[in-house]
PDB file of C-alpha atoms in Angstrom:
ATOM      1  CA  MET A   1     -98.593 -56.059   9.226  1.00 57.00           C
ATOM      2  CA  LYS A   2     -98.588 -52.720   6.876  1.00 60.00           C
ATOM      3  CA  LEU A   3     -95.442 -50.298   7.808  1.00 55.00           C
ATOM      4  CA  PRO A   4     -96.383 -46.888   8.512  1.00 56.00           C
ATOM      5  CA  LYS A   5     -94.727 -44.401   5.417  1.00 58.00           C
ATOM      6  CA  ILE A   6     -92.247 -42.386   6.200  1.00 57.00           C
ATOM      7  CA  ASN A   7     -92.720 -39.966   3.778  1.00 58.00           C
ATOM      8  CA  SER A   8     -96.062 -39.179   5.011  1.00 59.00           C
ATOM      9  CA  PHE A   9     -94.770 -36.196   6.796  1.00 61.00           C
ATOM     10  CA  LYS A  10     -95.315 -33.423   4.328  1.00 70.00           C
ATOM     11  CA  ILE A  11     -94.132 -29.724   5.232  1.00 68.00           C
ATOM     12  CA  PRO A  12     -96.871 -27.014   5.047  1.00 69.00           C
ATOM     13  CA  LYS A  13     -96.936 -24.309   2.519  1.00 75.00           C
ATOM     14  CA  ILE A  14     -97.281 -20.997   3.884  1.00 76.00           C
ATOM     15  CA  LYS A  15     -97.195 -18.232   0.812  1.00 77.00           C
ATOM     16  CA  ILE A  16     -96.787 -14.933   1.471  1.00 77.00           C
ATOM     17  CA  TYR A  17     -97.021 -12.868  -1.697  1.00 78.00           C
ATOM     18  CA  GLY A  18     -95.830 -16.279  -3.765  1.00 76.00           C
ATOM     19  CA  ILE A  19     -93.130 -16.876  -1.654  1.00 78.00           C
ATOM     20  CA  ASP A  20     -92.530 -19.897   0.265  1.00 80.00           C
ATOM     21  CA  ILE A  21     -91.965 -18.753   4.222  1.00 83.00           C
ATOM     22  CA  ILE A  22     -91.220 -22.210   5.349  1.00 84.00           C
ATOM     23  CA  LYS A  23     -88.881 -23.443   2.740  1.00 85.00           C
ATOM     24  CA  ASN A  24     -87.028 -19.833   2.612  1.00 88.00           C
ATOM     25  CA  PHE A  25     -86.636 -20.089   5.969  1.00 89.00           C
ATOM     26  CA  LEU A  26     -85.252 -23.552   5.980  1.00 89.00           C
ATOM     27  CA  PHE A  27     -82.537 -22.370   3.029  1.00 91.00           C
ATOM     28  CA  PHE A  28     -81.740 -19.143   5.452  1.00 92.00           C
ATOM     29  CA  THR A  29     -81.230 -21.347   8.562  1.00 95.00           C
ATOM     30  CA  PHE A  30     -79.032 -23.690   6.562  1.00 94.00           C
ATOM     31  CA  PHE A  31     -77.096 -21.029   5.189  1.00 95.00           C
ATOM     32  CA  VAL A  32     -76.218 -19.684   8.638  1.00 95.00           C
ATOM     33  CA  ILE A  33     -75.234 -22.983   9.774  1.00 95.00           C
ATOM     34  CA  LEU A  34     -73.030 -23.660   6.956  1.00 93.00           C
ATOM     35  CA  THR A  35     -71.385 -19.953   6.920  1.00 91.00           C
ATOM     36  CA  LEU A  36     -70.653 -20.758  11.001  1.00 91.00           C
ATOM     37  CA  PHE A  37     -69.400 -24.519  10.044  1.00 91.00           C
ATOM     38  CA  SER A  38     -67.083 -22.392   7.322  1.00 87.00           C
ATOM     39  CA  ILE A  39     -65.866 -20.081   9.849  1.00 84.00           C
ATOM     40  CA  TRP A  40     -65.037 -22.571  12.280  1.00 86.00           C
ATOM     41  CA  ILE A  41     -63.259 -24.784   9.584  1.00 89.00           C
ATOM     42  CA  ILE A  42     -61.742 -22.222   7.690  1.00 86.00           C
ATOM     43  CA  ILE A  43     -61.395 -19.215   9.992  1.00 84.00           C
ATOM     44  CA  ALA A  44     -60.555 -20.204  13.443  1.00 84.00           C
ATOM     45  CA  PRO A  45     -57.009 -22.238  12.690  1.00 87.00           C
ATOM     46  CA  SER A  46     -55.965 -18.326  10.720  1.00 87.00           C
ATOM     47  CA  ILE A  47     -56.832 -16.475  13.898  1.00 87.00           C
ATOM     48  CA  ARG A  48     -55.178 -19.035  16.172  1.00 89.00           C
ATOM     49  CA  ILE A  49     -52.253 -18.926  13.544  1.00 92.00           C
ATOM     50  CA  PHE A  50     -52.499 -14.871  13.035  1.00 92.00           C
ATOM     51  CA  LYS A  51     -52.330 -14.600  17.079  1.00 93.00           C
ATOM     52  CA  LYS A  52     -49.480 -16.796  17.308  1.00 94.00           C
ATOM     53  CA  ASN A  53     -47.319 -14.851  15.257  1.00 95.00           C
ATOM     54  CA  GLN A  54     -48.828 -11.085  16.712  1.00 95.00           C
ATOM     55  CA  ASN A  55     -47.291 -13.013  19.916  1.00 95.00           C
ATOM     56  CA  GLU A  56     -44.147 -13.497  18.024  1.00 95.00           C
ATOM     57  CA  TYR A  57     -43.727 -10.369  16.114  1.00 96.00           C
ATOM     58  CA  TYR A  58     -44.293  -8.488  19.477  1.00 96.00           C
ATOM     59  CA  LYS A  59     -41.928 -10.369  21.277  1.00 96.00           C
ATOM     60  CA  THR A  60     -39.480  -9.706  18.367  1.00 96.00           C
ATOM     61  CA  LYS A  61     -40.529  -6.333  18.043  1.00 96.00           C
ATOM     62  CA  THR A  62     -39.539  -5.302  21.754  1.00 96.00           C
ATOM     63  CA  GLU A  63     -36.283  -7.467  21.646  1.00 97.00           C
ATOM     64  CA  PHE A  64     -35.259  -5.191  18.356  1.00 97.00           C
ATOM     65  CA  GLU A  65     -36.355  -2.042  20.265  1.00 96.00           C
ATOM     66  CA  HIS A  66     -34.020  -3.027  23.274  1.00 96.00           C
ATOM     67  CA  LEU A  67     -31.228  -3.884  20.882  1.00 97.00           C
ATOM     68  CA  LYS A  68     -31.505  -0.495  19.039  1.00 96.00           C
ATOM     69  CA  ASN A  69     -31.813   1.625  21.939  1.00 96.00           C
ATOM     70  CA  ARG A  70     -28.666  -0.116  23.108  1.00 97.00           C
ATOM     71  CA  TYR A  71     -26.785   0.501  19.399  1.00 97.00           C
ATOM     72  CA  LEU A  72     -28.121   4.304  19.850  1.00 96.00           C
ATOM     73  CA  GLU A  73     -26.394   4.313  23.531  1.00 96.00           C
ATOM     74  CA  LYS A  74     -23.168   3.070  21.697  1.00 96.00           C
ATOM     75  CA  SER A  75     -23.211   4.909  18.993  1.00 96.00           C
ATOM     76  CA  LEU A  76     -22.980   8.129  21.128  1.00 95.00           C
ATOM     77  CA  THR A  77     -20.556   6.754  23.081  1.00 95.00           C
ATOM     78  CA  LEU A  78     -18.401   5.495  20.341  1.00 94.00           C
ATOM     79  CA  LYS A  79     -19.243   9.336  18.310  1.00 93.00           C
ATOM     80  CA  LYS A  80     -18.074  11.054  22.018  1.00 93.00           C
ATOM     81  CA  LEU A  81     -14.999   8.766  22.321  1.00 91.00           C
ATOM     82  CA  GLN A  82     -14.044   9.661  18.635  1.00 87.00           C
ATOM     83  CA  LYS A  83     -14.301  13.667  18.929  1.00 89.00           C
ATOM     84  CA  GLU A  84     -12.458  13.555  22.432  1.00 87.00           C
ATOM     85  CA  ASN A  85      -9.358  11.246  20.990  1.00 82.00           C
ATOM     86  CA  LYS A  86      -9.782  12.327  17.122  1.00 81.00           C
ATOM     87  CA  LYS A  87      -5.921  14.029  17.502  1.00 79.00           C
ATOM     88  CA  VAL A  88      -4.828  10.611  18.844  1.00 76.00           C
ATOM     89  CA  ILE A  89      -6.717   8.546  15.881  1.00 75.00           C
ATOM     90  CA  LEU A  90      -5.319  10.685  13.018  1.00 75.00           C
ATOM     91  CA  ALA A  91      -1.993  10.280  14.780  1.00 74.00           C
ATOM     92  CA  LEU A  92      -2.211   6.507  14.625  1.00 75.00           C
ATOM     93  CA  LYS A  93      -3.250   6.829  10.869  1.00 76.00           C
ATOM     94  CA  ARG A  94      -0.447   8.720   9.866  1.00 75.00           C
ATOM     95  CA  ASP A  95       2.574   7.182   7.806  1.00 78.00           C
ATOM     96  CA  PHE A  96       6.085   8.382   9.432  1.00 78.00           C
ATOM     97  CA  ASN A  97       7.727  11.135   7.617  1.00 79.00           C
ATOM     98  CA  LYS A  98      11.828  11.508   8.544  1.00 83.00           C
ATOM     99  CA  LYS A  99      11.619  14.984   7.108  1.00 86.00           C
ATOM    100  CA  ASN A 100       8.723  15.927   9.243  1.00 85.00           C
ATOM    101  CA  PHE A 101      10.201  14.414  12.374  1.00 84.00           C
ATOM    102  CA  LYS A 102      13.644  16.339  11.911  1.00 86.00           C
ATOM    103  CA  SER A 103      12.075  19.629  11.055  1.00 87.00           C
ATOM    104  CA  PHE A 104       9.825  18.954  14.742  1.00 85.00           C
ATOM    105  CA  ALA A 105      12.695  18.311  16.819  1.00 85.00           C
ATOM    106  CA  SER A 106      15.222  21.209  15.204  1.00 86.00           C
ATOM    107  CA  LYS A 107      13.927  23.223  17.889  1.00 87.00           C
ATOM    108  CA  TYR A 108      14.955  21.184  20.502  1.00 86.00           C
ATOM    109  CA  MET A 109      18.440  19.329  18.662  1.00 87.00           C
ATOM    110  CA  ASN A 110      20.382  18.932  15.581  1.00 86.00           C
ATOM    111  CA  ILE A 111      19.383  15.078  14.391  1.00 86.00           C
ATOM    112  CA  LEU A 112      22.264  13.923  12.375  1.00 86.00           C
ATOM    113  CA  ASN A 113      20.536  10.502  11.249  1.00 85.00           C
ATOM    114  CA  ILE A 114      17.337   8.656  11.312  1.00 86.00           C
ATOM    115  CA  LYS A 115      17.789   5.029  10.748  1.00 87.00           C
ATOM    116  CA  GLU A 116      14.879   2.278  10.826  1.00 85.00           C
ATOM    117  CA  ILE A 117      15.474  -0.916  12.722  1.00 84.00           C
ATOM    118  CA  ASN A 118      12.432  -2.711  12.047  1.00 81.00           C
ATOM    119  CA  SER A 119       8.810  -3.020  12.226  1.00 80.00           C
ATOM    120  CA  SER A 120       6.574  -5.460  13.448  1.00 76.00           C
ATOM    121  CA  THR A 121       3.408  -5.925  14.888  1.00 77.00           C
ATOM    122  CA  TYR A 122       1.851  -5.067  18.528  1.00 75.00           C
ATOM    123  CA  GLN A 123      -1.336  -6.145  19.787  1.00 79.00           C
ATOM    124  CA  ASN A 124      -2.686  -7.348  16.001  1.00 78.00           C
ATOM    125  CA  VAL A 125      -3.563  -4.201  15.590  1.00 78.00           C
ATOM    126  CA  PHE A 126      -0.497  -1.645  15.272  1.00 80.00           C
ATOM    127  CA  LEU A 127       2.380  -1.277  13.288  1.00 82.00           C
ATOM    128  CA  LYS A 128       5.052  -0.801  15.291  1.00 84.00           C
ATOM    129  CA  THR A 129       8.563   0.914  13.655  1.00 85.00           C
ATOM    130  CA  SER A 130      11.625   1.231  15.447  1.00 86.00           C
ATOM    131  CA  TYR A 131      14.347   4.068  14.699  1.00 87.00           C
ATOM    132  CA  MET A 132      17.632   4.836  16.119  1.00 88.00           C
ATOM    133  CA  VAL A 133      18.364   8.517  16.227  1.00 88.00           C
ATOM    134  CA  ASP A 134      21.593  10.439  16.094  1.00 88.00           C
ATOM    135  CA  ALA A 135      21.368  13.767  17.297  1.00 89.00           C
ATOM    136  CA  VAL A 136      23.459  16.692  18.884  1.00 90.00           C
ATOM    137  CA  ILE A 137      21.782  19.210  21.828  1.00 88.00           C
ATOM    138  CA  LYS A 138      23.484  21.753  24.113  1.00 86.00           C
ATOM    139  CA  SER A 139      22.275  20.507  27.214  1.00 84.00           C
ATOM    140  CA  PRO A 140      20.259  17.311  28.284  1.00 83.00           C
ATOM    141  CA  LYS A 141      17.657  19.864  29.420  1.00 87.00           C
ATOM    142  CA  ASN A 142      16.943  20.209  25.289  1.00 86.00           C
ATOM    143  CA  PHE A 143      16.542  16.094  25.318  1.00 84.00           C
ATOM    144  CA  TYR A 144      13.929  16.355  28.067  1.00 85.00           C
ATOM    145  CA  ASP A 145      11.470  19.042  26.556  1.00 88.00           C
ATOM    146  CA  PHE A 146      11.721  17.419  23.585  1.00 85.00           C
ATOM    147  CA  LEU A 147      10.293  14.356  25.366  1.00 85.00           C
ATOM    148  CA  ASP A 148       7.836  16.463  26.590  1.00 86.00           C
ATOM    149  CA  ALA A 149       6.541  18.022  23.586  1.00 87.00           C
ATOM    150  CA  LEU A 150       6.477  14.705  21.959  1.00 83.00           C
ATOM    151  CA  LYS A 151       3.125  13.974  23.473  1.00 82.00           C
ATOM    152  CA  ASP A 152       1.689  16.682  21.088  1.00 79.00           C
ATOM    153  CA  TYR A 153       3.538  15.800  18.340  1.00 80.00           C
ATOM    154  CA  LYS A 154       0.908  14.936  15.498  1.00 81.00           C
ATOM    155  CA  TYR A 155       2.613  10.827  15.543  1.00 77.00           C
ATOM    156  CA  VAL A 156       2.297   8.905  18.189  1.00 79.00           C
ATOM    157  CA  ILE A 157       6.073   8.062  19.205  1.00 78.00           C
ATOM    158  CA  ARG A 158       7.741   6.443  22.495  1.00 81.00           C
ATOM    159  CA  ALA A 159      11.192   7.291  23.537  1.00 83.00           C
ATOM    160  CA  TYR A 160      13.445   4.700  24.962  1.00 79.00           C
ATOM    161  CA  PHE A 161      15.667   4.759  27.803  1.00 78.00           C
ATOM    162  CA  PRO A 162      18.584   4.430  28.217  1.00 81.00           C
ATOM    163  CA  VAL A 163      20.049   7.071  25.972  1.00 79.00           C
ATOM    164  CA  ASN A 164      23.520   7.310  25.414  1.00 79.00           C
ATOM    165  CA  PHE A 165      24.886  11.225  25.989  1.00 81.00           C
ATOM    166  CA  GLU A 166      28.751  11.178  24.711  1.00 83.00           C
ATOM    167  CA  LYS A 167      30.528  14.996  25.298  1.00 85.00           C
ATOM    168  CA  LYS A 168      31.818  16.640  22.308  1.00 81.00           C
ATOM    169  CA  GLU A 169      33.384  20.211  22.372  1.00 81.00           C
ATOM    170  CA  GLU A 170      30.692  22.422  23.679  1.00 82.00           C
ATOM    171  CA  SER A 171      27.863  20.312  22.302  1.00 84.00           C
ATOM    172  CA  ILE A 172      26.787  16.234  23.541  1.00 86.00           C
ATOM    173  CA  ALA A 173      26.336  13.899  21.126  1.00 88.00           C
ATOM    174  CA  LEU A 174      23.317  11.595  22.133  1.00 87.00           C
ATOM    175  CA  THR A 175      21.590   8.037  20.702  1.00 88.00           C
ATOM    176  CA  PHE A 176      18.634   7.014  21.431  1.00 85.00           C
ATOM    177  CA  LYS A 177      15.451   4.734  20.158  1.00 88.00           C
ATOM    178  CA  ILE A 178      12.460   5.967  19.164  1.00 86.00           C
ATOM    179  CA  GLU A 179       9.268   3.778  17.942  1.00 85.00           C
ATOM    180  CA  GLN A 180       6.107   4.959  15.560  1.00 84.00           C
ATOM    181  CA  TYR A 181       3.026   3.369  15.674  1.00 81.00           C
ATOM    182  CA  LYS A 182       0.386   3.228  13.092  1.00 83.00           C
ATOM    183  CA  ILE A 183      -2.680   1.371  12.896  1.00 79.00           C
ATOM    184  CA  LYS A 184      -2.376  -2.020  10.739  1.00 74.00           C
ATOM    185  CA  LYS A 185      -4.387  -1.494   7.779  1.00 73.00           C
ATOM    186  CA  GLN A 186      -6.842  -4.286   7.221  1.00 66.00           C
ATOM    187  CA  LYS A 187      -7.612  -6.165   4.714  1.00 60.00           C
TER     188      LYS A 187
END
């Protein structure tokens, strides 16, 4: 028995102006299939990765914008507080000057001696220095006027009670303790 020839199928040749139309159509179809296959294999995974990264980018961008807005709000609040409390902030940065303190207190009393007792850290942020002050005043009202004026003084100073008043002829000798607070220098 004779088997049929498989090679017997021949592509007909149709030529227009010397160009084989069927052969060109087959090559064009092969090119389109190869292009689509390349897109499916190479470009499609890249698009999926791009979309995933794009979603992550937009989430991060939204979070960044939210944090940026919070930062700007906090920054404005901080600047406002710094402006409102500028005097106190500057007072906390200054070193205590005994001569200047004597000059300030001279309106109310005559300071004889200012003696530093000790320095310590207060709340891990401030440096607290204690002083013992010996002074002479004409009346107790001068001392209380001095205490009222301390709130407007250029240092942050706290006066402690009890205050020892001792009558001496026409004046009053007094001894009291003050503390000066200053921001501790950071390393």
